[in-house]
Short mmCIF file of C-alpha atoms (C1' of nucleotides) in Angstrom, two decimals:
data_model
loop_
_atom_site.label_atom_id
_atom_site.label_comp_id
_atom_site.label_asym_id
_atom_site.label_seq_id
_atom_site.Cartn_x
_atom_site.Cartn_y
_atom_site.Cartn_z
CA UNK W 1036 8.02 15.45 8.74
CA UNK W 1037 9.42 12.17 6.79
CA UNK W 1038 8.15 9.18 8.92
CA UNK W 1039 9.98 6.24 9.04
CA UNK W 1040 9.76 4.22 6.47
CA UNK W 1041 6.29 3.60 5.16
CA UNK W 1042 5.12 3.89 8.40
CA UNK W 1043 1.94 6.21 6.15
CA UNK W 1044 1.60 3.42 3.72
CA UNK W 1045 -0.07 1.57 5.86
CA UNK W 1046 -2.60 3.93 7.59
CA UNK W 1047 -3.33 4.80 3.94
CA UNK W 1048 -3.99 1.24 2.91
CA UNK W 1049 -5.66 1.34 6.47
CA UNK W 1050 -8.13 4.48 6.11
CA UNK W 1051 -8.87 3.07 2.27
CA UNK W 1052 -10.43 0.01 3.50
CA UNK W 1053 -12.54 0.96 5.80
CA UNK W 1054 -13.79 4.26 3.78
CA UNK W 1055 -14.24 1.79 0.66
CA UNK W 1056 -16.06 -0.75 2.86
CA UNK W 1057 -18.64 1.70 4.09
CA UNK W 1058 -19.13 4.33 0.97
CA UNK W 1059 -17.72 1.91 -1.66
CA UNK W 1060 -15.04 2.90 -4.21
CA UNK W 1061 -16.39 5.19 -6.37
CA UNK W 1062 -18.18 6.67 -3.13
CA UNK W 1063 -14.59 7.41 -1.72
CA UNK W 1064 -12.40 10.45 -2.91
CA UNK W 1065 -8.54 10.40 -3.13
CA UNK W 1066 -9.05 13.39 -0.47
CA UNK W 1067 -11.56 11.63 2.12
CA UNK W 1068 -8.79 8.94 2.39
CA UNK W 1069 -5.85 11.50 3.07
CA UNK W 1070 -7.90 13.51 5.38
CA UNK W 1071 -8.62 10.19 7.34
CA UNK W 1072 -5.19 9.22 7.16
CA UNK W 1073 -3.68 12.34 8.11
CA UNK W 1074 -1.50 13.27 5.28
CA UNK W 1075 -2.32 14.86 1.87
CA UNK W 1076 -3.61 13.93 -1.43
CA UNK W 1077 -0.30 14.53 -2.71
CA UNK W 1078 1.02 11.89 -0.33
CA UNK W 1079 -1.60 9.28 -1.39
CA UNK W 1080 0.35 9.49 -5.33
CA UNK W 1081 3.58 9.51 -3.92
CA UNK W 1082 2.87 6.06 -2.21
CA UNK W 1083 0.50 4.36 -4.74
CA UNK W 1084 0.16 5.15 -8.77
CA UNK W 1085 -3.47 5.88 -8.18
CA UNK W 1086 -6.44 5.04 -6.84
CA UNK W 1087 -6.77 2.16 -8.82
CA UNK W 1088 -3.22 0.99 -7.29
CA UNK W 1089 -4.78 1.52 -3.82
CA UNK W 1090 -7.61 -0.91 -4.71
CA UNK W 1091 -5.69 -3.83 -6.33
CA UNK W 1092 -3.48 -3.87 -3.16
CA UNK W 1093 -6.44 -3.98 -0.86
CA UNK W 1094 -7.79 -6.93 -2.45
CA UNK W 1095 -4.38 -9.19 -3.45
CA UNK W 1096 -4.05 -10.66 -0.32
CA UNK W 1097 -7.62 -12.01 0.11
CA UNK W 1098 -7.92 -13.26 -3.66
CA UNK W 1099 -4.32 -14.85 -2.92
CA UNK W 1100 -6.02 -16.64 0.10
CA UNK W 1101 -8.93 -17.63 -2.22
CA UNK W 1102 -6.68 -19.26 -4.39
CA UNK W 1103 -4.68 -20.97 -1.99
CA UNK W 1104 -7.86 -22.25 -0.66
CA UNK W 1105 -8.79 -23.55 -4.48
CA UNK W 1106 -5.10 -25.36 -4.37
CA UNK W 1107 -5.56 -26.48 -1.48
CA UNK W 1108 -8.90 -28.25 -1.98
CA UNK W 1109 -7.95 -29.54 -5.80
CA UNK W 1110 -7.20 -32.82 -5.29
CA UNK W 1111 -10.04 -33.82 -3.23
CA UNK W 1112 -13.56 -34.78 -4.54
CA UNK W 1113 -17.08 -35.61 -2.51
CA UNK W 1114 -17.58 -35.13 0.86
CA UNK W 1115 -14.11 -33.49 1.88
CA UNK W 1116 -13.81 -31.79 -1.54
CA UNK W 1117 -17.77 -29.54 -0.07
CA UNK W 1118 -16.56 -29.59 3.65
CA UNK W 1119 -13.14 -28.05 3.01
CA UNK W 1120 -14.33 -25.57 0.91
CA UNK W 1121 -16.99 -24.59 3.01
CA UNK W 1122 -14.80 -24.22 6.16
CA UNK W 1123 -12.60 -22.63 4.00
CA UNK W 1124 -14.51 -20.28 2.55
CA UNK W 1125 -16.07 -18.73 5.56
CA UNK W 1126 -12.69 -18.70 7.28
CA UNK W 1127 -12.04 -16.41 4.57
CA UNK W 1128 -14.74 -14.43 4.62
CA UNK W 1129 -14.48 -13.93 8.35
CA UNK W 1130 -11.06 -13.37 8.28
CA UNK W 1131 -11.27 -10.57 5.32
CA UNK W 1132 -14.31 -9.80 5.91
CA UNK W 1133 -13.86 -5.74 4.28
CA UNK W 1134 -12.02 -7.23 1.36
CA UNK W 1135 -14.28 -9.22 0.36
CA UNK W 1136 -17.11 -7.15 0.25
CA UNK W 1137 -15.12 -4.46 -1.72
CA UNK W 1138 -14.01 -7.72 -4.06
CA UNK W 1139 -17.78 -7.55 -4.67
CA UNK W 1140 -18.95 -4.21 -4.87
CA UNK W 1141 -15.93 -4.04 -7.49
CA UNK W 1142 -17.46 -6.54 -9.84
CA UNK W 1143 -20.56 -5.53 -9.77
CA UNK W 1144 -19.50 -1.69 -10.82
CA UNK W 1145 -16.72 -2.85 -13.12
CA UNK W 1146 -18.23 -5.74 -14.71
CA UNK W 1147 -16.06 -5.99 -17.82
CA UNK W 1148 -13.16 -4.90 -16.46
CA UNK W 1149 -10.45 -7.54 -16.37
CA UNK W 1150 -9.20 -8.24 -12.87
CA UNK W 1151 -6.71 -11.02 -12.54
CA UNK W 1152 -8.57 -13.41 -12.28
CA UNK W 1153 -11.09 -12.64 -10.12
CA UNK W 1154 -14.11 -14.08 -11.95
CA UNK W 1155 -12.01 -17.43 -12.61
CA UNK W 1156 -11.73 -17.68 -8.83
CA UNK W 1157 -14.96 -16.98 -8.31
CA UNK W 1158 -16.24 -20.13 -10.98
CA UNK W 1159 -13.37 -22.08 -9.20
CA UNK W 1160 -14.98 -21.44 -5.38
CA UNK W 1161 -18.23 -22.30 -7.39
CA UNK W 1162 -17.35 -25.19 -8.65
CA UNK W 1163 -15.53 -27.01 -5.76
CA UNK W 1164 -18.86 -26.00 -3.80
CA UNK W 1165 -21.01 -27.73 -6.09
CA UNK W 1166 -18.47 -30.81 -5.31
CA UNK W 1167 -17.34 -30.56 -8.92
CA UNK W 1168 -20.93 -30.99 -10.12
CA UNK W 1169 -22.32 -29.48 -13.45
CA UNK W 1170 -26.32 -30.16 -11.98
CA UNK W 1171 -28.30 -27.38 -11.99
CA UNK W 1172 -29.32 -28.70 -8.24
CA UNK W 1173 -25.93 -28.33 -6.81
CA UNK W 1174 -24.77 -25.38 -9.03
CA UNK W 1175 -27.57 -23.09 -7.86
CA UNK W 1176 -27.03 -24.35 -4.01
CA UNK W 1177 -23.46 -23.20 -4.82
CA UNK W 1178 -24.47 -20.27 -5.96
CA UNK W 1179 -26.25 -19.63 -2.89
CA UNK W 1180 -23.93 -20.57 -0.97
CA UNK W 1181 -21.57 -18.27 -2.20
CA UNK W 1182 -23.77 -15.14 -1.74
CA UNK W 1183 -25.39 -16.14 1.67
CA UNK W 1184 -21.89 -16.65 3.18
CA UNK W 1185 -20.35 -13.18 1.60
CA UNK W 1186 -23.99 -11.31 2.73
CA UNK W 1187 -23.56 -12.57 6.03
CA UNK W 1188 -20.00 -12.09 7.33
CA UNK W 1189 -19.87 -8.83 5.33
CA UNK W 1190 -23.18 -7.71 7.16
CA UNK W 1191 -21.99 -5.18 10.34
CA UNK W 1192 -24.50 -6.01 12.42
CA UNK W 1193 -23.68 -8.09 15.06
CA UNK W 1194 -26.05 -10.89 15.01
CA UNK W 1195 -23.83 -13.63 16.83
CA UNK W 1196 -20.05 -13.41 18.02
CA UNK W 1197 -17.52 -14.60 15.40
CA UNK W 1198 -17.00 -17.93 17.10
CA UNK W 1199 -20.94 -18.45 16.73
CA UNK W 1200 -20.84 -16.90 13.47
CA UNK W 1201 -18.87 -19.03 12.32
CA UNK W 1202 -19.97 -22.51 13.24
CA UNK W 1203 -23.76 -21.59 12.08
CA UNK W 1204 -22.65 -20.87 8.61
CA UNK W 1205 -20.67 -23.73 7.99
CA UNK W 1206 -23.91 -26.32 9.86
CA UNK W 1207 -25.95 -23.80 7.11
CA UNK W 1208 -23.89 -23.86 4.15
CA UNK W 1209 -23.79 -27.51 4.38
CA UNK W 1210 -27.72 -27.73 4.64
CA UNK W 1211 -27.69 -25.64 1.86
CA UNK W 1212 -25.41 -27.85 -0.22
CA UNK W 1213 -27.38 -31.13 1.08
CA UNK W 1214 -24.80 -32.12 2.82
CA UNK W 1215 -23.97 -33.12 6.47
CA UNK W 1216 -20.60 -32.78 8.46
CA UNK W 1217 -19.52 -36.82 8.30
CA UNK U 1424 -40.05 16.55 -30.85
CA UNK U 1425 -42.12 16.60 -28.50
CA UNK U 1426 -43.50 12.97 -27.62
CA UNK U 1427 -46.57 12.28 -26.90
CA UNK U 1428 -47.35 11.90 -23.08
CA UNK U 1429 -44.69 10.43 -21.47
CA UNK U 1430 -43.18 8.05 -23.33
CA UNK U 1431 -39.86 9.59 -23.01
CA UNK U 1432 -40.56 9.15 -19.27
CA UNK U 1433 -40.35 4.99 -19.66
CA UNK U 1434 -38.01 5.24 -21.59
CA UNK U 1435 -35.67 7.06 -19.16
CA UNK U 1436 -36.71 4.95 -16.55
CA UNK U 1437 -35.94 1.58 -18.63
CA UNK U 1438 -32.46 2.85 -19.60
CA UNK U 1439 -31.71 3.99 -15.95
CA UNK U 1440 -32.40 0.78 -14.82
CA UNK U 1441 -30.53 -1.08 -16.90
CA UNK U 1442 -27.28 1.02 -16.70
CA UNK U 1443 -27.37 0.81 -12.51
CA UNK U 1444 -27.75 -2.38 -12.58
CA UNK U 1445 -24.60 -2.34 -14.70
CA UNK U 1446 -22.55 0.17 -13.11
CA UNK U 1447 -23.85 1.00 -10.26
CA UNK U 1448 -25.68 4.20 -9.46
CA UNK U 1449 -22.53 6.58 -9.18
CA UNK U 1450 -21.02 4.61 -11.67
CA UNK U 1451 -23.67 5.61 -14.10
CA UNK U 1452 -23.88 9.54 -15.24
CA UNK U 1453 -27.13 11.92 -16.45
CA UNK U 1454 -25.36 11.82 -19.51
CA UNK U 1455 -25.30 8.60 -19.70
CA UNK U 1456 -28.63 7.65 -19.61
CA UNK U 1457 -29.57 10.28 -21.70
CA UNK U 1458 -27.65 8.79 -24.67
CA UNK U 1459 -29.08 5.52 -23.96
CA UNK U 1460 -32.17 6.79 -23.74
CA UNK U 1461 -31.77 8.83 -26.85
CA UNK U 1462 -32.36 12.59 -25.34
CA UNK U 1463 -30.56 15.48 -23.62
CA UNK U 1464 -29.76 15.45 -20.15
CA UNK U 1465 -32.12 18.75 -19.39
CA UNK U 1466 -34.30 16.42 -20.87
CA UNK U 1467 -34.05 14.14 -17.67
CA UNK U 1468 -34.28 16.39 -15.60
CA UNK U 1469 -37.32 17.97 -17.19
CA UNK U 1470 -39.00 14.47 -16.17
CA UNK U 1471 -37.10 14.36 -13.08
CA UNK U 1472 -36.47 16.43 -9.94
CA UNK U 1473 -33.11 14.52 -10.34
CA UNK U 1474 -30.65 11.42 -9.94
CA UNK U 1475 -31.80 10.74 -6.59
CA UNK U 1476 -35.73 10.71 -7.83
CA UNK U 1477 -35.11 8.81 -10.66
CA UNK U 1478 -33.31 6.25 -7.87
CA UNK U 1479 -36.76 6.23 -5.85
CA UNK U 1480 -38.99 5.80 -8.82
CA UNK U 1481 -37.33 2.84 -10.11
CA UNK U 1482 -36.85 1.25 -6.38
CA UNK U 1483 -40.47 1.85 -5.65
CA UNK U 1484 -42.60 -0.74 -7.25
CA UNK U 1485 -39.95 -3.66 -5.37
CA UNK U 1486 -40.27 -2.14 -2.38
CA UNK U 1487 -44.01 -1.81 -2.04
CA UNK U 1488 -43.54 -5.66 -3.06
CA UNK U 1489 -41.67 -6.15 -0.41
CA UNK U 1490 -44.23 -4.33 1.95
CA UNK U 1491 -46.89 -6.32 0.78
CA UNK U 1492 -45.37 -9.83 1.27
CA UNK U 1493 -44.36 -8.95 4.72
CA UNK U 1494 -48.34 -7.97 5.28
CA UNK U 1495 -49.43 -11.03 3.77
CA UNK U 1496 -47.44 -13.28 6.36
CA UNK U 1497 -47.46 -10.94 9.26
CA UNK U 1498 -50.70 -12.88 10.69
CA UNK U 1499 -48.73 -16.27 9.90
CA UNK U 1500 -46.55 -18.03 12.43
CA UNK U 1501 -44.19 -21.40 12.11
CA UNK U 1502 -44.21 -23.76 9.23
CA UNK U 1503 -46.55 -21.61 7.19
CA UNK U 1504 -44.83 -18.15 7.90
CA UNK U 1505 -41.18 -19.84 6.63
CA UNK U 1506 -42.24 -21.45 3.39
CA UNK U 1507 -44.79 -17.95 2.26
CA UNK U 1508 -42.15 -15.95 3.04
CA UNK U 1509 -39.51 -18.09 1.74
CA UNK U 1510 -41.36 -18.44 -1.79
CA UNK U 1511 -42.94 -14.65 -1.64
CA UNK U 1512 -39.03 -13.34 -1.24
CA UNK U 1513 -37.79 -15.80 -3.98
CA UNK U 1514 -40.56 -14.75 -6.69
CA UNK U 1515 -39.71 -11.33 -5.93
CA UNK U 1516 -36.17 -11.59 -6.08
CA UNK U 1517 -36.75 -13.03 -9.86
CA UNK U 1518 -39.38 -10.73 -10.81
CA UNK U 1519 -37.65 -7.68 -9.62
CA UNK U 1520 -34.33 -8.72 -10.03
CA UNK U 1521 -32.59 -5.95 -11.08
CA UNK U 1522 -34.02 -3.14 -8.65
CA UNK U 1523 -33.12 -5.74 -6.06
CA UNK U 1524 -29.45 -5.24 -7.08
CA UNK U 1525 -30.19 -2.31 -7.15
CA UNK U 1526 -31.77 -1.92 -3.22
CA UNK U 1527 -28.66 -3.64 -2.00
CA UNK U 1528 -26.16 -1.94 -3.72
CA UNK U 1529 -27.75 1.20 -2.31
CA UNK U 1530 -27.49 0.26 0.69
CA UNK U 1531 -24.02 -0.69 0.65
CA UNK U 1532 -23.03 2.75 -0.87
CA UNK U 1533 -25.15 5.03 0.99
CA UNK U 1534 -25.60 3.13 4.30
CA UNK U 1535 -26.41 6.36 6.73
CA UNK U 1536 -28.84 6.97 4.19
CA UNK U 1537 -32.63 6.89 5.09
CA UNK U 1538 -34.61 5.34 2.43
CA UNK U 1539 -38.03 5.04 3.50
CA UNK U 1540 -38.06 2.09 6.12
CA UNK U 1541 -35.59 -0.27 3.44
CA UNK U 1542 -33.92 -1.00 6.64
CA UNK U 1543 -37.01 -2.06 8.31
CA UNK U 1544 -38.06 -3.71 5.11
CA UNK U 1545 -34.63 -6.16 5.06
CA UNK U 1546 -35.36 -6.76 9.24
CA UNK U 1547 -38.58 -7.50 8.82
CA UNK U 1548 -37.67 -10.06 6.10
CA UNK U 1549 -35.36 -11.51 8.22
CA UNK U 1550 -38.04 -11.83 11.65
CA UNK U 1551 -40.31 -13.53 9.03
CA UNK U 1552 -37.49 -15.68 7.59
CA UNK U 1553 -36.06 -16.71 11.06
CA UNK U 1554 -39.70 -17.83 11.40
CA UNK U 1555 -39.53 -14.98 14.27
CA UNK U 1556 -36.77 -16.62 16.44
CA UNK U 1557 -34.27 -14.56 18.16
CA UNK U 1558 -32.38 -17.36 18.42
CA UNK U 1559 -28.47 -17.28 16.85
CA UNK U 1560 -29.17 -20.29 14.62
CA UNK U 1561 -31.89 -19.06 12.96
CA UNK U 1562 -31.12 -15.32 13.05
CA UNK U 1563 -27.45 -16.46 10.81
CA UNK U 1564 -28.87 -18.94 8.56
CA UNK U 1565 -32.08 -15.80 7.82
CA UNK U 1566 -29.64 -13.78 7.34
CA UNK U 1567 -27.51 -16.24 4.77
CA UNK U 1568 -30.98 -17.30 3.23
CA UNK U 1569 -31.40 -13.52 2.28
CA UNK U 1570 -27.62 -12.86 0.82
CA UNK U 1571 -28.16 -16.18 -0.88
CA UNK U 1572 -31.56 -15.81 -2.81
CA UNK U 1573 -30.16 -12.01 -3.89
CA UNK U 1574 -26.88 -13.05 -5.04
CA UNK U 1575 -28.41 -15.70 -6.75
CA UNK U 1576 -30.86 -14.49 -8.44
CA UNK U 1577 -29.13 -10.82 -9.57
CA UNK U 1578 -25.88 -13.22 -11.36
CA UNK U 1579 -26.86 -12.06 -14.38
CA UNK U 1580 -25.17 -15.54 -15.46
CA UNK U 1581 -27.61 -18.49 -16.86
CA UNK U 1582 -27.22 -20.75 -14.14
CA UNK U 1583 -30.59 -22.28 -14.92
CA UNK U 1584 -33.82 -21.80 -16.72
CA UNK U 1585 -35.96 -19.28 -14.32
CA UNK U 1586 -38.62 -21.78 -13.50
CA UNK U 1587 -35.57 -24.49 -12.74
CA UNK U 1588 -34.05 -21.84 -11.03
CA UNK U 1589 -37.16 -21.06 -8.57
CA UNK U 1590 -37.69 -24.03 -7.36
CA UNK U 1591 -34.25 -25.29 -6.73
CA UNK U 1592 -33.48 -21.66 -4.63
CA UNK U 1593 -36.76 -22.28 -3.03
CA UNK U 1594 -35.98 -26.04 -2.26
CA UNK U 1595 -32.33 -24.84 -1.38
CA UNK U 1596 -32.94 -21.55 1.17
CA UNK U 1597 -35.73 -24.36 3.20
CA UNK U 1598 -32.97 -26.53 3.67
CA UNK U 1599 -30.87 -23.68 4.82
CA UNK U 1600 -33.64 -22.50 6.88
CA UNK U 1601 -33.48 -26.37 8.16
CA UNK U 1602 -37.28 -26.40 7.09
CA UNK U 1603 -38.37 -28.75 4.88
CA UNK U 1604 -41.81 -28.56 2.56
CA UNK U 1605 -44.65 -30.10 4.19
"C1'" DG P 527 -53.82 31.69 -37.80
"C1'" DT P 528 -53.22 32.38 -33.01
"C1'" DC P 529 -52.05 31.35 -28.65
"C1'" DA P 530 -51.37 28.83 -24.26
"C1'" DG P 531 -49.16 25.02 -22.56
"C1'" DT P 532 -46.23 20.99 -22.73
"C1'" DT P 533 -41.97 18.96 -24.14
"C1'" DC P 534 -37.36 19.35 -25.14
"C1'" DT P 535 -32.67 21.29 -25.72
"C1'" DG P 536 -27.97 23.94 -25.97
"C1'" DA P 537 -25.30 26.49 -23.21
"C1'" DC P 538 -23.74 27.34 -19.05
"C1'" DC P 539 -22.55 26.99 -13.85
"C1'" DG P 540 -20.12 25.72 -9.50
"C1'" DA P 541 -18.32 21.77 -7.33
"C1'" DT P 542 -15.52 17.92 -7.21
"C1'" DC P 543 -12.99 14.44 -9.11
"C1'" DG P 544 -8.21 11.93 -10.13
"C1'" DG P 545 -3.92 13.22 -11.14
"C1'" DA P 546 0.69 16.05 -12.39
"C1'" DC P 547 4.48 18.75 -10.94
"C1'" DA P 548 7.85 21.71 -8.78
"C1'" DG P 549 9.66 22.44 -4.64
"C1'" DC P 550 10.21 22.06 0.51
"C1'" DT P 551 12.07 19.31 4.51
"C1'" DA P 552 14.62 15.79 6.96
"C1'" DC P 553 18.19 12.48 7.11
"C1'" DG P 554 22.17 9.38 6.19
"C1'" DG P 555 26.54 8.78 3.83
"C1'" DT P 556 30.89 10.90 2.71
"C1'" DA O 18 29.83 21.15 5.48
"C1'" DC O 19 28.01 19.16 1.60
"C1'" DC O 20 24.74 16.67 -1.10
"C1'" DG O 21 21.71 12.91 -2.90
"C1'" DT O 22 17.67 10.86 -1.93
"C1'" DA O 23 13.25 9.74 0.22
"C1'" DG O 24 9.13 11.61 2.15
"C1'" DC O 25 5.81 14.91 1.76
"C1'" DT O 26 2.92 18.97 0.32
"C1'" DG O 27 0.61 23.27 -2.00
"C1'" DT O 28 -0.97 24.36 -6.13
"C1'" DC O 29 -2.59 23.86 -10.35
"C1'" DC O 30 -4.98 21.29 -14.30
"C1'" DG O 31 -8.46 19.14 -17.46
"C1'" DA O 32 -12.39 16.30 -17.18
"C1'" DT O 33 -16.66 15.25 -15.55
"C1'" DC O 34 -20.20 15.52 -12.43
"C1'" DG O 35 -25.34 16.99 -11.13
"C1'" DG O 36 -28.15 20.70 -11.90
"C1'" DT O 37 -30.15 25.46 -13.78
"C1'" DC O 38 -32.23 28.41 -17.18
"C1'" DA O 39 -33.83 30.90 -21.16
"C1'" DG O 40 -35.75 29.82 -25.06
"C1'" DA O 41 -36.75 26.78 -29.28
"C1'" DA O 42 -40.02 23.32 -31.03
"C1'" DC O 43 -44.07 21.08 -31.13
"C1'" DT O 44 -49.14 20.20 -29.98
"C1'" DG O 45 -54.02 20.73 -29.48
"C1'" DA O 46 -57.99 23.91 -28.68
"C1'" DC O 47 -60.30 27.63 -30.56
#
DNA sequence: GTCAGTTCTGACCGATCGGACAGCTACGGT
DNA sequence: ACCGTAGCTGTCCGATCGGTCAGAACTGAC
C-alpha cells in the first residue's frame, strides 16, 4: 500500500543511520536497510538515487550545523573565539551524535573522495580551536580536541548522563586547549 | 618464482597494512593487496587462512603493546600511574600508528565482534588513565584523552615533527587529565 | 637426474553487492 | 467510469567479493 506521502522516507533515512552508525557504510547493504525499514530494496531507489544519495542526506544537516557554528564564531578572536567553539562543538556532537561518527568513518574510508567540503570544515573547526593560532602547541591541542570530543560523545557507553556529559567535556576541552572558562 | 622463505609473507603484510589504513578493511579487497603486493590472490591465501587472519596478524604486535603497558602500570597508583600510562599510550599510539587506526576502526565496524579482550584492552586503558577513579570527571576526560591521542596521532596530516608532536600530546592529554608533570 | 616438498598461480565457485526495469496497486482529479 | 501519477515491488543483471583446488614452477637434498 502507497503511504502517505513520504511517510517511508523517513524510516529509511531512519533505519540508515542507525545501521551505518553501528556496522558502518560499507558494512550496511541496500537490503539490511529495507528489511529494517520494512519496505523493499526496490523502494530504497525509488526514494533516493542510491546509496550514496542516502549517505549525503544523512550527513547535510550536521555539516550545515558545523558551518553555521564556523559563521557564527568568525568574527570573534581569543578567549570567546576557543569558548564558543568549544561549547559549540560538543553541542554538536551531542546533538548529532550518529552523524558525526558516520562523517568520520566516511573520511577515513573515502579519503580522496571529494565531499563538499567536509575537510575545509574540518581545518575551519581546527583552526577556530586553536584560537586562530598557526603554533604547533595550540594546533596539536586542537587536534586533540577535535578527536577526544568526537571519541567521546560518539562512544555508546554510557559513562555520564548527557547533561554531565556535556559540562565535563567542555571544563576538559578547555584544559586541553590551556584555557579556562573566564 | 618461488621466493625464498617468506618474504612474500612481509610483503603481504606491509601492503595490507597500508591499504586498511587507507580504506578501511572492507574497503580494501584480496585483490587488492595482491596487486600491491605484486602476487595472485591464491597467493594470499596460500600465506593466509584468510582476510580475517591477515586482520589479526597485523593487529597483534599493538595489541600485545598494549597488554604490556597496562602490566607495567598495573602495580602503580596516582601521580605515577597517570603520567606512565599517559606517555606509554602516547609512544604507542606513534609507533603503531597505523594498526591503531586500524584497532579502532575495527571496532567501529564490527562492534559485536570478539577480538581477543580489545575491549578489555581500551577499559583497562581507560581505569589506568582515569588514574582508577570511577568518578564522572575523570571517567569523560579518560575517555576524551583516549579519542584525542588516536585521532591525533593516526591524521596522517604533518601537524608537527613526531618528537614535537609527542611531547606537546603528552603535555596536552595531562592537562586534560587535569594532571600536571611533577 | 630424480624426487619430495614448498611456493605460487589460473580458473573457477557460490554468495552478495548496488542498481535497473517493467509492472502492479492505490488514489485524486475530471 | 476513466485515467494519470505517485508509491511500491519482484525479478533480473553485471560486477565483485572471499575462498577453493588442481596443478605448474621452482628449490634443495641426494
Amino acid at each position: 500500500m502507497a503511504r502517505s506521502a513520504s511517510a517511508l522516507r523517513g524510516q529509511i533515512l531512519e533505519s540508515a543511520l542507525r545501521l551505518f552508525a553501528v556496522h558502518g557504510f560499507r558494512g550496511t547493504s541496500l537490503q539490511d536497510i529495507a528489511s529494517d525499514a520494512g519496505c523493499s530494496k526496490a523502494s530504497l531507489l525509488y526514494h533516493f538515487a542510491g546509496k550514496e544519495a542516502i549517505l549525503t542526506e544523512l550527513l547535510t544537516p550536521a555539516r550545515d550545523a558545523v558551518a553555521t557554528l564556523l559563521g557564527r564564531v568568525a568574527g570573534l578572536e581569543g578567549g570567546r573565539l576557543v569558548e564558543e567553539t568549544v561549547t559549540g562543538y560538543v553541542d554538536l556532537a551531542l546533538r548529532y551524535r550518529r552523524e558525526i561518527q558516520l562523517l568520520f568513518e566516511h573520511i577515513a574510508e573515502m579519503s580522496c573522495h571529494e565531499d563538499l567540503g567536509v575537510m575545509e570544515l574540518a581545518d575551519g573547526l581546527l583552526d577556530a580551536l586553536a584560537g586562530r593560532s598557526r603554533q604547533a602547541p595550540a594546533r596539536v591541542a586542537a587536534w586533540m580536541v577535535l578527536g577526544a570530543v568526537f571519541i567521546t560523545s560518539a562512544s555508546d557507553e554510557e559513562v555520564a548522563p548527557d547533561e554531565v556529559l556535556r559540562a565535563e567535556m567542555i571544563r576538559s576541552a578547555l584544559r586541553t586547549l590551556d584555557h579556562t572558562l573566564s
